[in-house]
Amino acid sequence: METILTLVQFIQEAHHFDKDITLAINSLHSPISDSVWMVFSNKEIWYILYLAVLVMFFYRLGWKKALVALLACVLCIVVCDQTCNLFKDSVQRLRPCLDGEMISRGLHILERAGARNLYGFFSAHAANAMGFAACSLMCFRMDKSRKHNTYGICIFIWAILVGISRVFVGKHFLGDVICGFAFGLAAGLLIGYLACYLGNRFIQRES
């Protein structure tokens, strides 16, 4: 019983700390930065990025390995997205923009949550972006002619900005984003590794 009470107290303290640090980050806003964070928070805007990566897959890997890479990235996003939904429905942690305490303490809200989108633990934006970044980079490793370090740096910076934008728009606590990053990274590395193994093991690079 004492252990359970200690765990509950730890969770409560962590939740309060998460609220404080989320408010501290969220308060760093201006009209210009608000516009930037809205762009990173908008999933539809980044479809062009996914298309560009797909084109790079076919250019660098050949069509067979590119299809493996494409399926791996799609699978990764599906796994991340559905796992996030499972956690959201189970944990039922209200989003900051729906938390009365956060609002009363001056939360800067750029996006409102819909009636069917009440809960935020953990962030699907963060998990999907980080999962895609990790999985796509692993898939590029099927091309052994280069290390793709520049791509890796750029795609991970993009993923981090997508995740952190959710704090600035008021839709997620920082803890939601960090947990999303962690899950997305794990899923992306695992699925990407399997795709890379299968691609290199069973498919020869087209000439």
N, CA, C and O of each residue as an XYZ file, in Angstrom:
828
protein
N       0.817     -1.205      0.000
C       0.000      0.000      0.000
C       0.857      1.265      0.000
O       0.550      2.232     -0.696
N       1.920      1.249      0.775
C       2.813      2.406      0.828
C       3.469      2.653     -0.519
O       3.649      3.797     -0.936
N       3.828      1.555     -1.200
C       4.438      1.684     -2.525
C       3.478      2.314     -3.510
O       3.867      3.155     -4.321
N       2.203      1.900     -3.436
C       1.193      2.454     -4.328
C       0.992      3.941     -4.067
O       0.893      4.733     -5.004
N       0.933      4.318     -2.790
C       0.765      5.728     -2.445
C       1.943      6.564     -2.923
O       1.767      7.693     -3.381
N       3.154      6.001     -2.813
C       4.351      6.701     -3.287
C       4.300      6.891     -4.792
O       4.662      7.949     -5.306
N       3.846      5.857     -5.498
C       3.736      5.941     -6.955
C       2.711      6.987     -7.362
O       2.951      7.772     -8.279
N       1.578      7.001     -6.688
C       0.531      7.985     -6.984
C       1.040      9.406     -6.736
O       0.784     10.316     -7.525
N       1.762      9.581     -5.633
C       2.317     10.893     -5.324
C       3.327     11.320     -6.383
O       3.360     12.481     -6.790
N       4.147     10.373     -6.825
C       5.133     10.686     -7.869
C       4.443     11.107     -9.158
O       4.859     12.072     -9.799
N       3.388     10.390     -9.542
C       2.660     10.722    -10.763
C       2.032     12.110    -10.656
O       2.052     12.882    -11.614
N       1.479     12.422     -9.493
C       0.864     13.733     -9.293
C       1.907     14.851     -9.388
O       1.665     15.881    -10.016
N       3.066     14.640     -8.760
C       4.126     15.641     -8.816
C       4.658     15.804    -10.235
O       4.941     16.918    -10.674
N       4.792     14.692    -10.947
C       5.252     14.755    -12.328
C       4.247     15.505    -13.189
O       4.629     16.269    -14.076
N       2.961     15.286    -12.927
C       1.918     15.972    -13.683
C       1.964     17.477    -13.435
O       1.830     18.261    -14.374
N       2.150     17.883    -12.195
C       2.248     19.309    -11.870
C       3.494     19.928    -12.510
O       3.443     21.046    -13.021
N       4.603     19.202    -12.480
C       5.824     19.708    -13.107
C       5.632     19.846    -14.611
O       6.082     20.815    -15.222
N       4.957     18.861    -15.197
C       4.689     18.904    -16.631
C       3.845     20.121    -16.985
O       4.069     20.763    -18.012
N       2.875     20.436    -16.134
C       2.054     21.626    -16.375
C       2.899     22.898    -16.329
O       2.752     23.781    -17.173
N       3.781     22.982    -15.340
C       4.609     24.181    -15.177
C       5.535     24.386    -16.369
O       5.640     25.493    -16.897
N       6.208     23.316    -16.793
C       7.173     23.467    -17.881
C       6.458     23.677    -19.215
O       6.975     24.359    -20.099
N       5.278     23.095    -19.356
C       4.483     23.323    -20.564
C       4.073     24.784    -20.669
O       4.163     25.379    -21.743
N       3.626     25.361    -19.570
C       3.254     26.774    -19.560
C       4.455     27.668    -19.837
O       4.331     28.681    -20.526
N       5.621     27.299    -19.301
C       6.832     28.096    -19.529
C       7.206     28.115    -21.002
O       7.589     29.157    -21.535
N       7.097     26.966    -21.662
C       7.415     26.888    -23.093
C       6.344     27.590    -23.906
O       6.650     28.364    -24.814
N       5.094     27.321    -23.582
C       3.966     27.875    -24.324
C       3.926     29.396    -24.272
O       3.415     30.038    -25.190
N       4.467     29.980    -23.192
C       4.432     31.444    -23.033
C       5.395     32.159    -23.965
O       5.309     33.378    -24.118
N       6.315     31.427    -24.594
C       7.304     32.030    -25.491
C       6.711     32.158    -26.890
O       7.011     31.356    -27.774
N       5.876     33.159    -27.084
C       5.187     33.280    -28.363
C       5.181     34.716    -28.850
O       5.346     35.666    -28.085
N       4.985     34.833    -30.149
C       4.838     36.121    -30.823
C       4.017     35.862    -32.076
O       3.837     34.705    -32.456
N       3.515     36.904    -32.728
C       2.734     36.667    -33.955
C       3.520     35.881    -35.011
O       2.951     35.040    -35.707
N       4.823     36.151    -35.132
C       5.630     35.450    -36.130
C       5.818     33.988    -35.743
O       5.615     33.091    -36.561
N       6.208     33.751    -34.487
C       6.432     32.372    -34.063
C       5.128     31.576    -34.064
O       5.140     30.376    -34.338
N       4.008     32.227    -33.762
C       2.721     31.544    -33.816
C       2.460     30.998    -35.219
O       1.984     29.874    -35.380
N       2.775     31.798    -36.222
C       2.567     31.356    -37.606
C       3.457     30.170    -37.945
O       3.030     29.234    -38.621
N       4.702     30.219    -37.468
C       5.638     29.121    -37.727
C       5.145     27.835    -37.075
O       5.145     26.778    -37.706
N       4.727     27.921    -35.819
C       4.279     26.715    -35.114
C       2.992     26.167    -35.705
O       2.786     24.954    -35.699
N       2.124     27.023    -36.214
C       0.913     26.547    -36.874
C       1.239     25.752    -38.136
O       0.560     24.778    -38.460
N       2.284     26.178    -38.841
C       2.717     25.447    -40.036
C       3.221     24.058    -39.655
O       2.828     23.062    -40.262
N       4.091     23.993    -38.648
C       4.635     22.694    -38.245
C       3.555     21.792    -37.654
O       3.672     20.569    -37.724
N       2.519     22.366    -37.081
C       1.461     21.588    -36.450
C       0.435     21.058    -37.447
O      -0.354     20.172    -37.117
N       0.442     21.596    -38.657
C      -0.536     21.221    -39.682
C      -0.042     20.002    -40.465
O       0.896     20.111    -41.255
N      -0.670     18.845    -40.249
C      -0.206     17.614    -40.883
C      -0.304     17.667    -42.404
O       0.571     17.152    -43.101
N      -1.363     18.288    -42.922
C      -1.572     18.281    -44.363
C      -0.448     18.991    -45.121
O      -0.125     18.619    -46.249
N       0.142     20.006    -44.503
C       1.214     20.754    -45.168
C       2.389     19.857    -45.489
O       3.087     20.076    -46.479
N       2.619     18.838    -44.653
C       3.820     18.018    -44.787
C       3.657     16.819    -45.708
O       4.573     16.004    -45.823
N       2.508     16.695    -46.366
C       2.348     15.613    -47.331
C       3.379     15.725    -48.451
O       3.835     14.715    -48.987
N       3.741     16.947    -48.797
C       4.743     17.151    -49.843
C       6.101     16.605    -49.416
O       6.871     16.124    -50.247
N       6.392     16.679    -48.117
C       7.642     16.111    -47.610
C       7.634     14.595    -47.767
O       8.622     14.010    -48.209
N       6.523     13.959    -47.407
C       6.421     12.508    -47.546
C       6.582     12.093    -49.005
O       7.236     11.094    -49.305
N       5.983     12.863    -49.905
C       6.105     12.570    -51.329
C       7.551     12.704    -51.791
O       8.030     11.886    -52.576
N       8.254     13.738    -51.305
C       9.649     13.942    -51.678
C      10.522     12.782    -51.192
O      11.409     12.324    -51.913
N      10.271     12.312    -49.978
C      11.035     11.176    -49.448
C      10.754      9.927    -50.268
O      11.664      9.144    -50.539
N       9.490      9.734    -50.669
C       9.141      8.592    -51.507
C       9.900      8.629    -52.831
O      10.415      7.608    -53.288
N       9.965      9.797    -53.437
C      10.719      9.947    -54.684
C      12.186      9.609    -54.454
O      12.807      8.947    -55.286
N      12.740     10.056    -53.336
C      14.135      9.755    -53.005
C      14.343      8.257    -52.799
O      15.392      7.719    -53.153
N      13.340      7.582    -52.224
C      13.432      6.131    -52.068
C      13.631      5.463    -53.424
O      14.534      4.643    -53.593
N      12.786      5.816    -54.384
C      12.865      5.187    -55.696
C      14.153      5.558    -56.413
O      14.711      4.743    -57.148
N      14.628      6.776    -56.205
C      15.859      7.220    -56.865
C      17.082      6.531    -56.278
O      17.968      6.113    -57.023
N      17.145      6.404    -54.952
C      18.337      5.868    -54.295
C      18.321      4.349    -54.141
O      19.382      3.725    -54.124
N      17.138      3.744    -54.029
C      17.061      2.335    -53.658
C      16.652      1.406    -54.787
O      16.861      0.196    -54.691
N      16.075      1.943    -55.854
C      15.474      1.077    -56.857
C      14.047      0.740    -56.437
O      13.704      0.835    -55.259
N      13.218      0.346    -57.402
C      11.788      0.273    -57.112
C      11.418     -0.819    -56.120
O      10.471     -0.645    -55.353
N      12.136     -1.939    -56.109
C      11.782     -3.030    -55.190
C      12.055     -2.643    -53.735
O      11.189     -2.791    -52.873
N      13.252     -2.152    -53.474
C      13.570     -1.729    -52.108
C      12.760     -0.504    -51.715
O      12.428     -0.323    -50.543
N      12.442      0.340    -52.696
C      11.632      1.521    -52.410
C      10.237      1.118    -51.941
O       9.671      1.752    -51.050
N       9.683      0.066    -52.538
C       8.378     -0.411    -52.097
C       8.449     -0.955    -50.671
O       7.537     -0.738    -49.874
N       9.531     -1.659    -50.354
C       9.728     -2.145    -48.991
C       9.797     -0.968    -48.024
O       9.177     -0.987    -46.960
N      10.560      0.061    -48.406
C      10.696      1.255    -47.561
C       9.362      1.967    -47.387
O       9.025      2.408    -46.289
N       8.603      2.078    -48.478
C       7.294      2.730    -48.421
C       6.357      1.985    -47.474
O       5.712      2.598    -46.623
N       6.283      0.670    -47.620
C       5.410     -0.126    -46.756
C       5.843     -0.029    -45.298
O       5.004      0.013    -44.398
N       7.160      0.006    -45.065
C       7.665      0.117    -43.697
C       7.250      1.443    -43.064
O       6.827      1.473    -41.908
N       7.369      2.532    -43.809
C       7.004      3.847    -43.271
C       5.506      3.949    -43.018
O       5.075      4.511    -42.012
N       4.720      3.403    -43.934
C       3.261      3.414    -43.732
C       2.900      2.598    -42.500
O       2.090      3.029    -41.679
N       3.505      1.410    -42.371
C       3.244      0.566    -41.210
C       3.637      1.273    -39.920
O       2.917      1.199    -38.924
N       4.766      1.952    -39.937
C       5.241      2.662    -38.756
C       4.253      3.738    -38.328
O       3.942      3.860    -37.143
N       3.762      4.510    -39.274
C       2.809      5.571    -38.948
C       1.498      4.988    -38.422
O       0.906      5.526    -37.487
N       1.049      3.890    -39.025
C      -0.180      3.254    -38.556
C      -0.014      2.750    -37.126
O      -0.891      2.949    -36.286
N       1.117      2.095    -36.854
C       1.382      1.582    -35.512
C       1.429      2.726    -34.499
O       0.823      2.641    -33.431
N       2.147      3.787    -34.836
C       2.253      4.938    -33.930
C       0.889      5.574    -33.694
O       0.518      5.868    -32.557
N       0.154      5.780    -34.767
C      -1.125      6.480    -34.661
C      -2.133      5.675    -33.840
O      -2.799      6.220    -32.960
N      -2.242      4.384    -34.128
C      -3.216      3.565    -33.424
C      -2.831      3.333    -31.962
O      -3.694      3.263    -31.088
N      -1.534      3.217    -31.710
C      -1.091      3.068    -30.316
C      -1.381      4.337    -29.524
O      -1.780      4.270    -28.362
N      -1.184      5.477    -30.145
C      -1.521      6.752    -29.484
C      -2.998      6.800    -29.128
O      -3.358      7.193    -28.019
N      -3.855      6.402    -30.064
C      -5.292      6.410    -29.803
C      -5.646      5.483    -28.645
O      -6.499      5.806    -27.819
N      -4.985      4.333    -28.592
C      -5.229      3.385    -27.506
C      -4.864      4.001    -26.157
O      -5.617      3.887    -25.190
N      -3.701      4.657    -26.102
C      -3.266      5.292    -24.854
C      -4.175      6.455    -24.481
O      -4.514      6.629    -23.310
N      -4.568      7.246    -25.465
C      -5.434      8.394    -25.177
C      -6.757      7.947    -24.557
O      -7.224      8.535    -23.582
N      -7.355      6.906    -25.130
C      -8.631      6.422    -24.615
C      -8.481      5.754    -23.258
O      -9.418      5.747    -22.460
N      -7.292      5.186    -22.988
C      -7.077      4.480    -21.722
C      -6.687      5.438    -20.596
O      -7.232      5.361    -19.496
N      -5.747      6.336    -20.872
C      -5.242      7.250    -19.845
C      -6.210      8.404    -19.607
O      -6.405      8.834    -18.470
N      -6.815      8.903    -20.685
C      -7.808      9.994    -20.612
C      -7.255     11.232    -19.902
O      -7.868     11.762    -18.975
N      -6.097     11.673    -20.355
C      -5.518     12.914    -19.835
C      -5.965     14.071    -20.721
O      -5.641     14.105    -21.908
N      -6.695     15.005    -20.159
C      -7.208     16.131    -20.933
C      -6.078     16.926    -21.574
O      -4.994     17.073    -21.008
N      -6.358     17.429    -22.759
C      -5.396     18.304    -23.418
C      -5.275     19.620    -22.644
O      -6.216     20.010    -21.953
N      -4.148     20.302    -22.744
C      -3.992     21.588    -22.041
C      -5.078     22.599    -22.386
O      -5.532     23.347    -21.520
N      -5.495     22.624    -23.654
C      -6.489     23.601    -24.076
C      -7.871     23.303    -23.523
O      -8.796     24.097    -23.691
N      -8.015     22.155    -22.860
C      -9.281     21.801    -22.216
C      -9.152     21.727    -20.701
O     -10.118     21.433    -19.997
N      -7.958     21.996    -20.213
C      -7.683     21.939    -18.768
C      -7.950     23.311    -18.153
O      -7.284     24.292    -18.484
N      -8.932     23.367    -17.253
C      -9.320     24.651    -16.661
C      -8.180     25.349    -15.958
O      -8.056     26.571    -16.046
N      -7.333     24.592    -15.253
C      -6.197     25.199    -14.553
C      -5.225     25.822    -15.536
O      -4.753     26.939    -15.322
N      -4.918     25.102    -16.628
C      -3.972     25.617    -17.624
C      -4.510     26.894    -18.269
O      -3.765     27.849    -18.489
N      -5.793     26.903    -18.564
C      -6.407     28.085    -19.178
C      -6.370     29.271    -18.224
O      -6.060     30.393    -18.623
N      -6.690     29.009    -16.955
C      -6.702     30.097    -15.965
C      -5.303     30.642    -15.719
O      -5.155     31.797    -15.318
N      -4.282     29.836    -15.950
C      -2.899     30.279    -15.755
C      -2.306     30.932    -17.003
O      -1.117     31.250    -17.036
N      -3.127     31.129    -18.015
C      -2.696     31.908    -19.172
C      -2.194     31.110    -20.353
O      -1.395     31.624    -21.135
N      -2.634     29.867    -20.514
C      -2.216     29.073    -21.658
C      -2.552     29.783    -22.962
O      -3.679     30.240    -23.152
N      -1.580     29.877    -23.856
C      -1.768     30.502    -25.166
C      -2.260     29.428    -26.130
O      -1.532     28.482    -26.435
N      -3.486     29.572    -26.607
C      -4.122     28.539    -27.422
C      -4.244     28.993    -28.869
O      -4.843     30.029    -29.161
N      -3.668     28.205    -29.770
C      -3.772     28.472    -31.200
C      -4.678     27.468    -31.904
O      -5.223     27.757    -32.970
N      -4.837     26.289    -31.307
C      -5.718     25.264    -31.860
C      -6.656     24.764    -30.777
O      -6.244     24.512    -29.645
N      -7.905     24.627    -31.135
C      -8.890     24.090    -30.200
C      -9.092     22.596    -30.451
O      -8.927     22.114    -31.572
N      -9.447     21.881    -29.401
C      -9.722     20.454    -29.522
C     -11.195     20.237    -29.817
O     -12.060     20.923    -29.272
N     -11.470     19.275    -30.686
C     -12.844     18.958    -31.007
C     -13.500     18.132    -29.912
O     -12.837     17.674    -28.981
N     -14.799     17.948    -30.031
C     -15.552     17.219    -29.008
C     -15.137     15.755    -28.926
O     -15.296     15.124    -27.881
N     -14.606     15.208    -30.019
C     -14.173     13.813    -30.044
C     -12.667     13.672    -29.875
O     -12.112     12.588    -30.052
N     -12.024     14.750    -29.539
C     -10.560     14.739    -29.462
C     -10.123     15.368    -28.144
O      -9.357     16.331    -28.128
N     -10.615     14.814    -27.044
C     -10.435     15.434    -25.734
C      -9.082     15.146    -25.099
O      -8.573     15.966    -24.336
N      -8.497     14.001    -25.401
C      -7.352     13.528    -24.630
C      -6.057     13.617    -25.439
O      -6.066     13.545    -26.667
N      -4.937     13.774    -24.713
C      -3.696     14.065    -25.410
C      -2.499     13.204    -25.089
O      -1.416     13.451    -25.620
N      -2.648     12.194    -24.234
C      -1.485     11.361    -23.892
C      -1.553     10.034    -24.620
O      -2.440      9.216    -24.376
N      -0.569      9.828    -25.547
C       0.532     10.706    -25.875
C       0.346     11.281    -27.260
O      -0.603     10.908    -27.950
N       1.220     12.178    -27.694
C       1.038     12.938    -28.926
C       1.255     12.091    -30.178
O       2.336     11.540    -30.388
N       0.215     11.996    -31.007
C       0.329     11.277    -32.268
C       1.212     12.047    -33.250
O       1.958     11.446    -34.023
N       1.123     13.375    -33.216
C       1.996     14.180    -34.077
C       3.464     13.853    -33.801
O       4.240     13.608    -34.724
N       3.833     13.853    -32.519
C       5.223     13.590    -32.150
C       5.632     12.171    -32.501
O       6.717     11.952    -33.039
N       4.772     11.202    -32.200
C       5.094      9.805    -32.485
C       5.198      9.549    -33.989
O       6.135      8.893    -34.445
N       4.247     10.060    -34.748
C       4.262      9.837    -36.196
C       5.477     10.482    -36.856
O       6.134      9.873    -37.700
N       5.766     11.718    -36.464
C       6.897     12.425    -37.070
C       8.221     11.746    -36.729
O       9.057     11.531    -37.607
N       8.410     11.407    -35.445
C       9.652     10.764    -35.045
C       9.746      9.353    -35.614
O      10.824      8.913    -36.016
N       8.624      8.646    -35.650
C       8.624      7.312    -36.240
C       8.989      7.355    -37.712
O       9.790      6.547    -38.183
N       8.402      8.298    -38.440
C       8.719      8.438    -39.867
C      10.181      8.798    -40.062
O      10.838      8.260    -40.953
N      10.698      9.706    -39.236
C      12.093     10.118    -39.352
C      13.033      8.930    -39.149
O      13.946      8.709    -39.944
N      12.802      8.170    -38.079
C      13.679      7.040    -37.775
C      13.542      5.932    -38.810
O      14.544      5.376    -39.260
N      12.318      5.610    -39.187
C      12.088      4.518    -40.128
C      12.642      4.850    -41.511
O      13.287      4.010    -42.139
N      12.393      6.068    -41.987
C      12.873      6.444    -43.317
C      14.403      6.470    -43.366
O      15.002      6.055    -44.357
N      15.030      6.957    -42.297
C      16.493      6.971    -42.267
C      17.040      5.551    -42.283
O      18.001      5.267    -42.998
N      16.440      4.656    -41.502
C      16.880      3.263    -41.514
C      16.714      2.650    -42.906
O      17.572      1.894    -43.362
N      15.612      2.978    -43.576
C      15.377      2.431    -44.919
C      16.410      2.926    -45.922
O      16.804      2.190    -46.826
N      16.845      4.164    -45.767
C      17.879      4.676    -46.670
C      19.202      3.922    -46.489
O      20.066      3.956    -47.366
N      19.355      3.240    -45.343
C      20.567      2.460    -45.117
C      20.652      1.264    -46.063
O      21.703      0.632    -46.162
N      19.560      0.948    -46.756
C      19.629     -0.082    -47.793
C      20.515      0.365    -48.944
O      21.005     -0.459    -49.717
N      20.718      1.659    -49.053
C      21.664      2.220    -50.035
C      23.001      2.370    -49.337
O      23.193      3.306    -48.561
N      23.924      1.467    -49.600
C      25.199      1.449    -48.898
C      26.244      2.362    -49.526
O      27.389      2.385    -49.077
N      25.867      3.115    -50.561
C      26.830      3.978    -51.234
C      27.091      5.270    -50.476
O      28.067      5.966    -50.758
N      26.222      5.605    -49.507
C      26.392      6.810    -48.705
C      25.718      6.633    -47.352
O      24.929      5.709    -47.157
N      26.039      7.533    -46.414
C      25.530      7.392    -45.054
C      24.241      8.169    -44.789
O      23.555      7.918    -43.799
N      23.914      9.111    -45.672
C      22.682      9.897    -45.543
C      22.629     10.684    -44.229
O      21.562     10.846    -43.637
N      23.787     11.167    -43.783
C      23.845     11.921    -42.522
C      23.077     13.239    -42.602
O      22.399     13.625    -41.650
N      23.185     13.927    -43.740
C      22.496     15.205    -43.895
C      20.986     15.015    -43.817
O      20.277     15.785    -43.168
N      20.515     13.976    -44.489
C      19.078     13.679    -44.416
C      18.673     13.386    -42.982
O      17.644     13.870    -42.511
N      19.475     12.599    -42.291
C      19.166     12.241    -40.911
C      19.052     13.464    -40.018
O      18.113     13.567    -39.228
N      19.990     14.386    -40.131
C      19.955     15.599    -39.311
C      18.704     16.421    -39.612
O      18.013     16.879    -38.702
N      18.425     16.600    -40.906
C      17.275     17.435    -41.303
C      15.949     16.810    -40.894
O      15.066     17.509    -40.397
N      15.795     15.504    -41.096
C      14.504     14.882    -40.821
C      14.239     14.806    -39.320
O      13.088     14.895    -38.893
N      15.289     14.642    -38.517
C      15.072     14.607    -37.070
C      14.793     16.004    -36.512
O      14.007     16.150    -35.576
N      15.428     17.024    -37.078
C      15.097     18.391    -36.674
C      13.640     18.687    -37.004
O      12.918     19.274    -36.197
N      13.215     18.277    -38.195
C      11.813     18.467    -38.595
C      10.878     17.764    -37.616
O       9.883     18.347    -37.186
N      11.187     16.520    -37.262
C      10.328     15.756    -36.355
C      10.226     16.429    -34.987
O       9.144     16.493    -34.403
N      11.336     16.922    -34.485
C      11.339     17.602    -33.190
C      10.484     18.868    -33.242
O       9.725     19.151    -32.314
N      10.611     19.620    -34.324
C       9.819     20.849    -34.459
C       8.326     20.549    -34.574
O       7.500     21.276    -34.023
N       7.983     19.481    -35.288
C       6.572     19.086    -35.382
C       6.030     18.752    -33.995
O       4.940     19.187    -33.622
N       6.806     17.972    -33.232
C       6.347     17.595    -31.902
C       6.221     18.781    -30.965
O       5.202     18.933    -30.291
N       7.243     19.620    -30.913
C       7.242     20.734    -29.961
C       6.205     21.784    -30.344
O       5.757     22.554    -29.494
N       5.819     21.820    -31.635
C       4.790     22.772    -32.056
C       3.472     22.513    -31.341
O       2.661     23.423    -31.169
N       3.261     21.261    -30.922
C       2.008     20.917    -30.259
C       1.903     21.545    -28.873
O       0.804     21.775    -28.368
N       3.048     21.819    -28.268
C       3.059     22.537    -26.994
C       2.725     24.004    -27.223
O       1.964     24.604    -26.464
N       3.299     24.573    -28.272
C       3.081     25.998    -28.543
C       1.655     26.316    -28.981
O       1.160     27.414    -28.729
N       0.990     25.357    -29.640
C      -0.382     25.638    -30.071
C      -1.396     25.302    -28.977
O      -2.584     25.589    -29.125
N      -0.937     24.700    -27.886
C      -1.807     24.441    -26.746
C      -2.515     23.101    -26.764
O      -3.428     22.881    -25.968
N      -2.115     22.192    -27.659
C      -2.811     20.922    -27.782
C      -2.213     19.806    -26.925
O      -2.888     18.818    -26.638
N      -0.933     19.960    -26.510
C      -0.287     18.890    -25.755
C       0.608     19.437    -24.649
O       1.187     20.517    -24.766
N       0.703     18.658    -23.570
C       1.724     18.902    -22.563
C       3.067     18.428    -23.116
O       3.118     17.595    -24.021
N       4.150     18.967    -22.561
C       5.474     18.547    -23.003
C       5.667     17.048    -22.777
O       6.292     16.372    -23.594
N       5.135     16.530    -21.674
C       5.256     15.101    -21.408
C       4.599     14.255    -22.485
O       5.110     13.189    -22.829
N       3.468     14.716    -23.026
C       2.810     14.005    -24.127
C       3.748     13.900    -25.328
O       3.841     12.859    -25.979
N       4.435     14.998    -25.600
C       5.321     15.065    -26.759
C       6.551     14.177    -26.561
O       6.945     13.444    -27.469
N       7.152     14.244    -25.378
C       8.345     13.443    -25.106
C       8.021     11.951    -25.198
O       8.786     11.182    -25.779
N       6.892     11.545    -24.626
C       6.493     10.136    -24.712
C       6.206      9.745    -26.160
O       6.519      8.630    -26.579
N       5.615     10.655    -26.917
C       5.392     10.399    -28.338
C       6.693     10.217    -29.083
O       6.819      9.316    -29.912
N       7.672     11.076    -28.791
C       8.992     10.934    -29.402
C       9.605      9.569    -29.093
O      10.129      8.894    -29.980
N       9.530      9.179    -27.828
C      10.150      7.920    -27.404
C       9.512      6.724    -28.103
O      10.213      5.840    -28.595
N       8.182      6.699    -28.144
C       7.518      5.580    -28.800
C       7.785      5.588    -30.298
O       8.069      4.544    -30.886
N       7.696      6.759    -30.917
C       7.926      6.848    -32.351
C       9.332      6.429    -32.731
O       9.531      5.748    -33.738
N      10.315      6.835    -31.925
C      11.700      6.466    -32.202
C      11.885      4.956    -32.119
O      12.524      4.353    -32.982
N      11.324      4.347    -31.076
C      11.447      2.896    -30.904
C      10.770      2.150    -32.056
O      11.341      1.219    -32.624
N       9.556      2.566    -32.389
C       8.825      1.903    -33.476
C       9.527      2.099    -34.811
O       9.638      1.163    -35.603
N      10.004      3.323    -35.062
C      10.669      3.615    -36.323
C      11.961      2.835    -36.502
O      12.233      2.315    -37.584
N      12.754      2.754    -35.446
C      14.006      2.013    -35.533
C      13.754      0.522    -35.738
O      14.437     -0.121    -36.536
N      12.780     -0.026    -35.022
C      12.495     -1.450    -35.139
C      11.958     -1.805    -36.526
O      12.471     -2.711    -37.182
N      10.932     -1.092    -36.964
C      10.343     -1.383    -38.271
C      11.331     -1.068    -39.388
O      11.417     -1.812    -40.365
N      12.076      0.025    -39.252
C      13.083      0.369    -40.254
C      14.192     -0.662    -40.332
O      14.670     -0.987    -41.419
N      14.601     -1.175    -39.180
C      15.641     -2.211    -39.162
C      15.165     -3.475    -39.872
O      15.909     -4.072    -40.650
N      13.926     -3.880    -39.602
C      13.378     -5.066    -40.252
C      13.282     -4.862    -41.763
O      13.595     -5.769    -42.535
N      12.850     -3.677    -42.183
C      12.756     -3.383    -43.606
C      14.139     -3.413    -44.258
O      14.314     -3.956    -45.349
N      15.108     -2.827    -43.577
C      16.476     -2.793    -44.098
C      17.031     -4.207    -44.212
O      17.683     -4.543    -45.200
N      16.775     -5.026    -43.211
C      17.257     -6.413    -43.229
C      16.628     -7.176    -44.388
O      17.327     -7.857    -45.139
N      15.317     -7.064    -44.534
C      14.636     -7.785    -45.610
C      15.075     -7.292    -46.981
O      15.288     -8.085    -47.899
N      15.208     -5.971    -47.111
C      15.614     -5.415    -48.396
C      16.999     -5.853    -48.808
O      17.216     -6.231    -49.960
N      17.942     -5.807    -47.877
C      19.324     -6.190    -48.193
C      19.478     -7.696    -48.308
O      20.355     -8.174    -49.028
N      18.641     -8.451    -47.610
C      18.765     -9.907    -47.591
C      18.176    -10.546    -48.842
O      18.718    -11.527    -49.352
N      17.072     -9.998    -49.339
C      16.351    -10.694    -50.404
C      16.256     -9.935    -51.733
O      15.814    -10.499    -52.735
N      16.666     -8.663    -51.748
C      16.520     -7.878    -52.967
C      17.864     -7.332    -53.402
O      18.591     -6.738    -52.606
N      18.183     -7.529    -54.640
C      19.400     -6.990    -55.223
C      19.115     -5.611    -55.813
O      18.040     -5.373    -56.363
N      20.089     -4.702    -55.694
C      19.934     -3.340    -56.238
C      19.858     -3.409    -57.750
O      20.724     -3.997    -58.397
N      18.803     -2.797    -58.322
C      18.668     -2.785    -59.782
C      19.774     -1.943    -60.395
O      20.185     -0.926    -59.837
N      20.239     -2.375    -61.528
C      21.290     -1.622    -62.230
C      20.656     -0.596    -63.150
O      21.365      0.143    -63.832
